[in-house]
Short mmCIF file of C-alpha atoms in Angstrom, two decimals:
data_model
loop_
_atom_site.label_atom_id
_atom_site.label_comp_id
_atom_site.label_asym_id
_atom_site.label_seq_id
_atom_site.Cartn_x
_atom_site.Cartn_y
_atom_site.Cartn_z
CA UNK C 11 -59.34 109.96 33.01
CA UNK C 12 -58.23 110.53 29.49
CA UNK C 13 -54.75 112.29 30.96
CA UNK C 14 -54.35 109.36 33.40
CA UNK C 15 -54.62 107.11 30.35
CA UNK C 16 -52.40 109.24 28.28
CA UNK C 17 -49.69 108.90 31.34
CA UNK C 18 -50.10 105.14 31.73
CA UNK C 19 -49.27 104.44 27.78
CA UNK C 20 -46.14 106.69 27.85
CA UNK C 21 -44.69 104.95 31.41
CA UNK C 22 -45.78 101.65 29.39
CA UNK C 23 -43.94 102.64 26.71
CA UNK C 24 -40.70 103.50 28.64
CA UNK C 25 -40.96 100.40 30.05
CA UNK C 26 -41.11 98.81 27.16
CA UNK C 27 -38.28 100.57 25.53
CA UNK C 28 -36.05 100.11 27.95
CA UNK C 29 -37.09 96.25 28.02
CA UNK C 30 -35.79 96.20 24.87
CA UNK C 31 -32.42 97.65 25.05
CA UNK C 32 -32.02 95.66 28.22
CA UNK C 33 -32.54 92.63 26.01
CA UNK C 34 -30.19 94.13 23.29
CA UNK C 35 -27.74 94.76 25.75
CA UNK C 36 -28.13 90.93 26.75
CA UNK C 37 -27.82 89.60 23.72
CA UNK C 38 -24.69 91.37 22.63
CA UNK C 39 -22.86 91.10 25.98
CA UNK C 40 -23.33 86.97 25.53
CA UNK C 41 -21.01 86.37 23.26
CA UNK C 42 -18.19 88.25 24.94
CA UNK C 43 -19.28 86.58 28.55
CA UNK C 44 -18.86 83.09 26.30
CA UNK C 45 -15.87 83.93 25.03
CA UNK C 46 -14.35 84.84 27.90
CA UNK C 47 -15.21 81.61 29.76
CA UNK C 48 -13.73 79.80 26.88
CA UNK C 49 -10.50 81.72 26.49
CA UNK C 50 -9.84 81.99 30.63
CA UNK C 51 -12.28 79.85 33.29
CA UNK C 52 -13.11 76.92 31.81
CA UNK C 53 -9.31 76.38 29.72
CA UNK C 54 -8.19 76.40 33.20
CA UNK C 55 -10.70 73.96 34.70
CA UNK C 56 -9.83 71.74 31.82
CA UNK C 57 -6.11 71.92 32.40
CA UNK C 58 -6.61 71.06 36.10
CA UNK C 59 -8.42 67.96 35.10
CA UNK C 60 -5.40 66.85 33.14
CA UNK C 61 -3.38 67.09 35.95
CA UNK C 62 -5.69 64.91 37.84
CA UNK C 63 -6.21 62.18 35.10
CA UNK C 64 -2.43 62.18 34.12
CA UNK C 65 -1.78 61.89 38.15
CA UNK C 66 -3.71 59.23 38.62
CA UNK C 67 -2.53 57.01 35.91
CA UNK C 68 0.56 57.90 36.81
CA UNK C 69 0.60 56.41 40.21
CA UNK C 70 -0.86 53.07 38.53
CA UNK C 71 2.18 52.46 36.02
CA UNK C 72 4.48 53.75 38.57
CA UNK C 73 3.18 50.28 41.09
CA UNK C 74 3.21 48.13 37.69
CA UNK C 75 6.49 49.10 36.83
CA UNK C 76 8.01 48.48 40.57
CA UNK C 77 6.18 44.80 40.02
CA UNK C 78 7.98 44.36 36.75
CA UNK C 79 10.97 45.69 37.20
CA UNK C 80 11.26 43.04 40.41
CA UNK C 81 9.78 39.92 38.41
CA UNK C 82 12.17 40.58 35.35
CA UNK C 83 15.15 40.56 38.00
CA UNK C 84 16.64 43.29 35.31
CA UNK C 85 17.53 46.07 37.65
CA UNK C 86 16.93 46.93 41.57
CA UNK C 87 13.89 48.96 41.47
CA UNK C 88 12.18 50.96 44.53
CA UNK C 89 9.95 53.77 43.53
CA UNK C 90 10.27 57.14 46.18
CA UNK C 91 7.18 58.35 44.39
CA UNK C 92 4.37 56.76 47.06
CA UNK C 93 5.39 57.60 50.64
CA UNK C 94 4.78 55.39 53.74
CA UNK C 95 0.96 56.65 54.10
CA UNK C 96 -0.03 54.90 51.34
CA UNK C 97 -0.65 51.21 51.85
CA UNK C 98 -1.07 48.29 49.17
CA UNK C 99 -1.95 45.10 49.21
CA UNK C 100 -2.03 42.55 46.44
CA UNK C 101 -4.51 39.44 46.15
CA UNK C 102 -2.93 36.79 43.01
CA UNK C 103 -5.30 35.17 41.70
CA UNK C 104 -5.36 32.29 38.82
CA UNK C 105 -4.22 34.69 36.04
CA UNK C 106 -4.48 38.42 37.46
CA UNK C 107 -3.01 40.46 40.22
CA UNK C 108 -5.19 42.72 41.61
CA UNK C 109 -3.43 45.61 43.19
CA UNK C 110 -5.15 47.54 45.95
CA UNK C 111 -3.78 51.42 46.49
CA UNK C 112 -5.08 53.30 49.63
CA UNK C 113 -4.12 56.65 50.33
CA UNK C 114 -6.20 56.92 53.67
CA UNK C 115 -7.93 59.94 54.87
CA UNK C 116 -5.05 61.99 53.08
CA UNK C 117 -1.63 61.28 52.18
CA UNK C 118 0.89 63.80 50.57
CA UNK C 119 2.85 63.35 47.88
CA UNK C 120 6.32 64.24 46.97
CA UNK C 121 4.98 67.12 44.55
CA UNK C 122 2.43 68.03 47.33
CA UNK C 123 -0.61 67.01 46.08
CA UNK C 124 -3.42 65.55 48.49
CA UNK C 125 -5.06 62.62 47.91
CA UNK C 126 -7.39 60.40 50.09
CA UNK C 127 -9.05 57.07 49.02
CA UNK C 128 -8.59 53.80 47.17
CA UNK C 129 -7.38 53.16 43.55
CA UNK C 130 -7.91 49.51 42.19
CA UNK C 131 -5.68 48.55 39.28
CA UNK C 132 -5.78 45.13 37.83
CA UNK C 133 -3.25 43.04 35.14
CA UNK C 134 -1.77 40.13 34.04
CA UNK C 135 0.42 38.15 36.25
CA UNK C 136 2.32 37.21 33.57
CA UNK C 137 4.88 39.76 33.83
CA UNK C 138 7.27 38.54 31.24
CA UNK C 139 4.31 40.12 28.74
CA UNK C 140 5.77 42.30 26.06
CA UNK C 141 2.36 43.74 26.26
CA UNK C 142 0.24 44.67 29.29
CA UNK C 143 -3.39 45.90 29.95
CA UNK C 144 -3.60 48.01 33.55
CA UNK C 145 -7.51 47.86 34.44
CA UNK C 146 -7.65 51.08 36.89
CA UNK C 147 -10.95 52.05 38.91
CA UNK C 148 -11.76 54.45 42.02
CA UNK C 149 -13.32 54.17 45.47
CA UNK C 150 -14.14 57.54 47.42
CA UNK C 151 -11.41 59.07 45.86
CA UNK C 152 -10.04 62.84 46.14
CA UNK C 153 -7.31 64.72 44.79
CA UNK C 154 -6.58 68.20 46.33
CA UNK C 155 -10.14 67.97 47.75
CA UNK C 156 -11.72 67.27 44.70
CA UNK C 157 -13.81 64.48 44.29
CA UNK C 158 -13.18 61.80 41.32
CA UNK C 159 -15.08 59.15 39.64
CA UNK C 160 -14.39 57.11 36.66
CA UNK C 161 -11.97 53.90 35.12
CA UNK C 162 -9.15 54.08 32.67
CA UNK C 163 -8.10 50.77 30.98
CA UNK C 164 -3.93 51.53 29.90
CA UNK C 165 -2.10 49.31 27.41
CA UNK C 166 1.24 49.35 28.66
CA UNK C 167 4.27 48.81 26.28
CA UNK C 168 7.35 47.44 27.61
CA UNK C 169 9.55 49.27 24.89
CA UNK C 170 8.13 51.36 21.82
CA UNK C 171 9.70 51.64 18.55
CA UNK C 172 12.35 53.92 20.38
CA UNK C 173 13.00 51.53 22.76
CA UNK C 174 11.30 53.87 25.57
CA UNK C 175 8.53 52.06 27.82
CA UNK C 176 4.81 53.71 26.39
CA UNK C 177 1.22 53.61 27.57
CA UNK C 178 -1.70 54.02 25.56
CA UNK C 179 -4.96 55.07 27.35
CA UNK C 180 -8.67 55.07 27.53
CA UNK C 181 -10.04 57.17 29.84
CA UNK C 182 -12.99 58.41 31.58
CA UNK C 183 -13.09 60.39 35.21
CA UNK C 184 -15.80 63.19 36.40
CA UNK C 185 -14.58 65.06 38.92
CA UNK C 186 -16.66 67.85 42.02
CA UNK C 187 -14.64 70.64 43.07
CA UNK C 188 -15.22 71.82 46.45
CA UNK C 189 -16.77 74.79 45.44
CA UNK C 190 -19.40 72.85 43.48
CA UNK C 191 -17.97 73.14 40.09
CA UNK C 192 -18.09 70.07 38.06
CA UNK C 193 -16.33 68.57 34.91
CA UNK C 194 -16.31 65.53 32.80
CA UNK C 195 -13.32 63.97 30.70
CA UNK C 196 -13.04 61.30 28.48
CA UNK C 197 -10.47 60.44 25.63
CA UNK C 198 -7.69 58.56 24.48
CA UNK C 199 -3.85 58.99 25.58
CA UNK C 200 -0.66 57.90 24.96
CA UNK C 201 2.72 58.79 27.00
CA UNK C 202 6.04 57.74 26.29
CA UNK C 203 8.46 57.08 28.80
CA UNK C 204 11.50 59.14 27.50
CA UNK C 205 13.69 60.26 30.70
CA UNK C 206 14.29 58.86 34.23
CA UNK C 207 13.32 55.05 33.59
CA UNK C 208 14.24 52.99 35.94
CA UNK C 209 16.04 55.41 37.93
CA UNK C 210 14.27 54.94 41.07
CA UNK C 211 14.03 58.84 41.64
CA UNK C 212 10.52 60.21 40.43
CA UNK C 213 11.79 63.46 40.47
CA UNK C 214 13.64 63.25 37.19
CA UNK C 215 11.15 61.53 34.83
CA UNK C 216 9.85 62.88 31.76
CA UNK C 217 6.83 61.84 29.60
CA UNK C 218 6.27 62.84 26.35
CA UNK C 219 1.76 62.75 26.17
CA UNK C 220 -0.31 63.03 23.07
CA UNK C 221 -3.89 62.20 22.51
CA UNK C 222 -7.25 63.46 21.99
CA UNK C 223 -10.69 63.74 24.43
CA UNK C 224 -13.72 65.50 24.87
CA UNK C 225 -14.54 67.86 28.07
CA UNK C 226 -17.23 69.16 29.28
CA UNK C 227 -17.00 72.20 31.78
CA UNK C 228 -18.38 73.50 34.78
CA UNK C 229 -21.28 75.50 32.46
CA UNK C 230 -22.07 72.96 30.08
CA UNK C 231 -19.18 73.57 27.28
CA UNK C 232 -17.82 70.81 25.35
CA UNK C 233 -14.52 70.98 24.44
CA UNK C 234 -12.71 68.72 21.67
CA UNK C 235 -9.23 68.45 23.20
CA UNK C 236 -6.43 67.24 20.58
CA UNK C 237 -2.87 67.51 20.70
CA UNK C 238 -0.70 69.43 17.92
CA UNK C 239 2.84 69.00 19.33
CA UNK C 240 3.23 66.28 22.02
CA UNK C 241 3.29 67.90 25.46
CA UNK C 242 5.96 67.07 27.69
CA UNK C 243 5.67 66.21 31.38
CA UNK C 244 8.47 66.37 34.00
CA UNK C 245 7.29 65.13 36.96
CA UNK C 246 9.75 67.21 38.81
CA UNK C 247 7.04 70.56 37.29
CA UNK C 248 3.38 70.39 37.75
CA UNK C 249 2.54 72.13 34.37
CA UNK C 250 3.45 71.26 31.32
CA UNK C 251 6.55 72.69 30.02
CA UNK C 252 6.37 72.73 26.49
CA UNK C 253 3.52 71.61 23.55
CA UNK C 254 0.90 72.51 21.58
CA UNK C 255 -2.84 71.78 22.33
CA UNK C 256 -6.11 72.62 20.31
CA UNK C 257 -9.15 73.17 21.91
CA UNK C 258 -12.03 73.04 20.07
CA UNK C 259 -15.96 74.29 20.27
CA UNK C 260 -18.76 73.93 17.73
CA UNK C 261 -16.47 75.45 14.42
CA UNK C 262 -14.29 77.69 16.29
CA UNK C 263 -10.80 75.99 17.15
CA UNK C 264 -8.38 77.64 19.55
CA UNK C 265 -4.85 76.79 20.34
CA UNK C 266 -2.56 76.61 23.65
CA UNK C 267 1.28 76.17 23.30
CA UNK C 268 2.60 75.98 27.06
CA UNK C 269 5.97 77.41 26.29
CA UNK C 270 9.57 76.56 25.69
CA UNK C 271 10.56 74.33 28.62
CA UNK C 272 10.37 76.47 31.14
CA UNK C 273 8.71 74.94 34.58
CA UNK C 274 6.18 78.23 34.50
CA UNK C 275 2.11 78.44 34.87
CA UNK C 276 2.32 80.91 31.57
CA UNK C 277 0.75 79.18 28.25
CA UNK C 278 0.08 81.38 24.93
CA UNK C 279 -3.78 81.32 24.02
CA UNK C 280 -4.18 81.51 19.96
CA UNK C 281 -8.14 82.55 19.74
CA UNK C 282 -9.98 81.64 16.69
CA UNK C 283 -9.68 85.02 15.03
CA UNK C 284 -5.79 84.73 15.64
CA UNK C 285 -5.16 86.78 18.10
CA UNK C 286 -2.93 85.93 20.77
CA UNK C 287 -2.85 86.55 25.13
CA UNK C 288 -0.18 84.90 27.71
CA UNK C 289 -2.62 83.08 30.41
CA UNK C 290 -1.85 81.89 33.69
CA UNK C 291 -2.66 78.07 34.36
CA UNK C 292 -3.55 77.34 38.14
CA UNK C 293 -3.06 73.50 38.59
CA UNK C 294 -4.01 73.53 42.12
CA UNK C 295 -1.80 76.38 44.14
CA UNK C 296 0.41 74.49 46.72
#
């Protein structure tokens, strides 16, 4: 009896000792499973979601300016951006036009994203407005499969101080990947106009975007997102081509520049201890 006894406290005590370097292991392995996540997974997630949110709003100035550009009688104007799948239809009303943007079951754009569903946008039918708020909103929406909720109201600027047309932002969207990975953003933008106005060729427009949001990835991370150097946009690329973004989590701050110009998925990660790595961006593999 007394030997069994002795036997069951030493097995107890093995068990207990290795309990406890499994939970030392644990705890020092979390960290580098956190940062890892920060630095790689979730920086990409977040990018994506750009993509999508920028897209989007996108699509709504590109239908307002086709609208302007024909009540201002300035210049000839016919966007190749939306192709004949998409329909819209247009209800005046006493003050508004309400502007009603359905992409079907799945319609393909000219850069070869996918989307399905309806986008409602909403403004003044004054269109000799210096000034004009876009109110933008979603109904059973995708883009590349993923599903999106959420509004933006844009402040759209005829000509800034550099005589370039400019939109200022406030946005929310929430968006379900098909694998079941979610992801929340919310924050304020604004993106100048600076190439291709007006040319009716989407392929050569440039944006210059700025701004700062919050998101929240697929495990639970928030993210303050704030822009350094303003990151330019040529529609003709899907990633951005050059800028400086800071990322930021809790008091740890990291930085992403996206390169020199170059129309590349490569972007330079600056981790809080300084270090640097070249990361690949995925924004949706066509």
């Amino acid at each position: 009896m007394k030997k069994s006894l002795k036997t069951l406290n030493y097995a107890g005590g093995m068990l207990l000792a290795a309990a406890l370097l499994f939970s030392c292991n644990k705890e020092e392995s979390s960290p580098v499973a956190e940062t890892e996540n920060f630095e790689v997974a979730e920086l990409k997630v977040s990018d994506e979601s750009e993509l999508i949110s920028e897209e989007i709003m996108n699509i709504a100035e590109d239908v307002y300016m086709a609208d302007e550009a024909q009540a201002m009688a300035k210049f000839s104007y016919n966007s190749d951006f939306l192709p004949d799948c998409v329909t819209i239809t247009t209800v005046i009303t006493s003050t508004s036009k309400e502007r009603t943007i359905d992409f079907g079951e799945g319609c393909e754009l000219p850069n070869g994203n996918v989307l399905s569903g309806i986008i409602f946008l909403s403004y003044s039918k004054d269109m000799e407005l210096a000034t004009n708020t876009l109110s933008l909103s979603l109904e059973n929406f995708t883009f590349n499969g993923v599903a999106i909720e959420g509004a933006a109201s844009i402040l759209r600027m005829r000509a800034n101080e550099n005589g370039n047309p400019q939109s200022d932002a406030d946005a929310s969207f929430s968006a379900t990947w098909p694998n079941g990975e979610t992801a929340s953003f919310t924050g304020e933008r604004t993106r100048e106009w600076i190439e291709g106005y007006g040319s009716g060729f989407w392929g050569d427009n440039v944006y210059l975007i700025s701004g700062k949001g919050t998101f929240i990835g697929p495990m639970g991370n928030v993210f303050v997102k704030e822009t350094v150097t303003p990151l330019r946009r040529e529609l003709a690329c899907r990633f951005i081509v050059s800028g400086v973004l800071n990322l930021s989590r809790n008091d740890a701050t990291a930085s992403l520049d996206f390169g020199d110009g170059s129309c590349d998925a490569k972007g330079i990660l600056t981790r809080p201890d300084g270090t640097t790595e070249e990361i690949f961006l995925r924004r949706f593999k066509n």
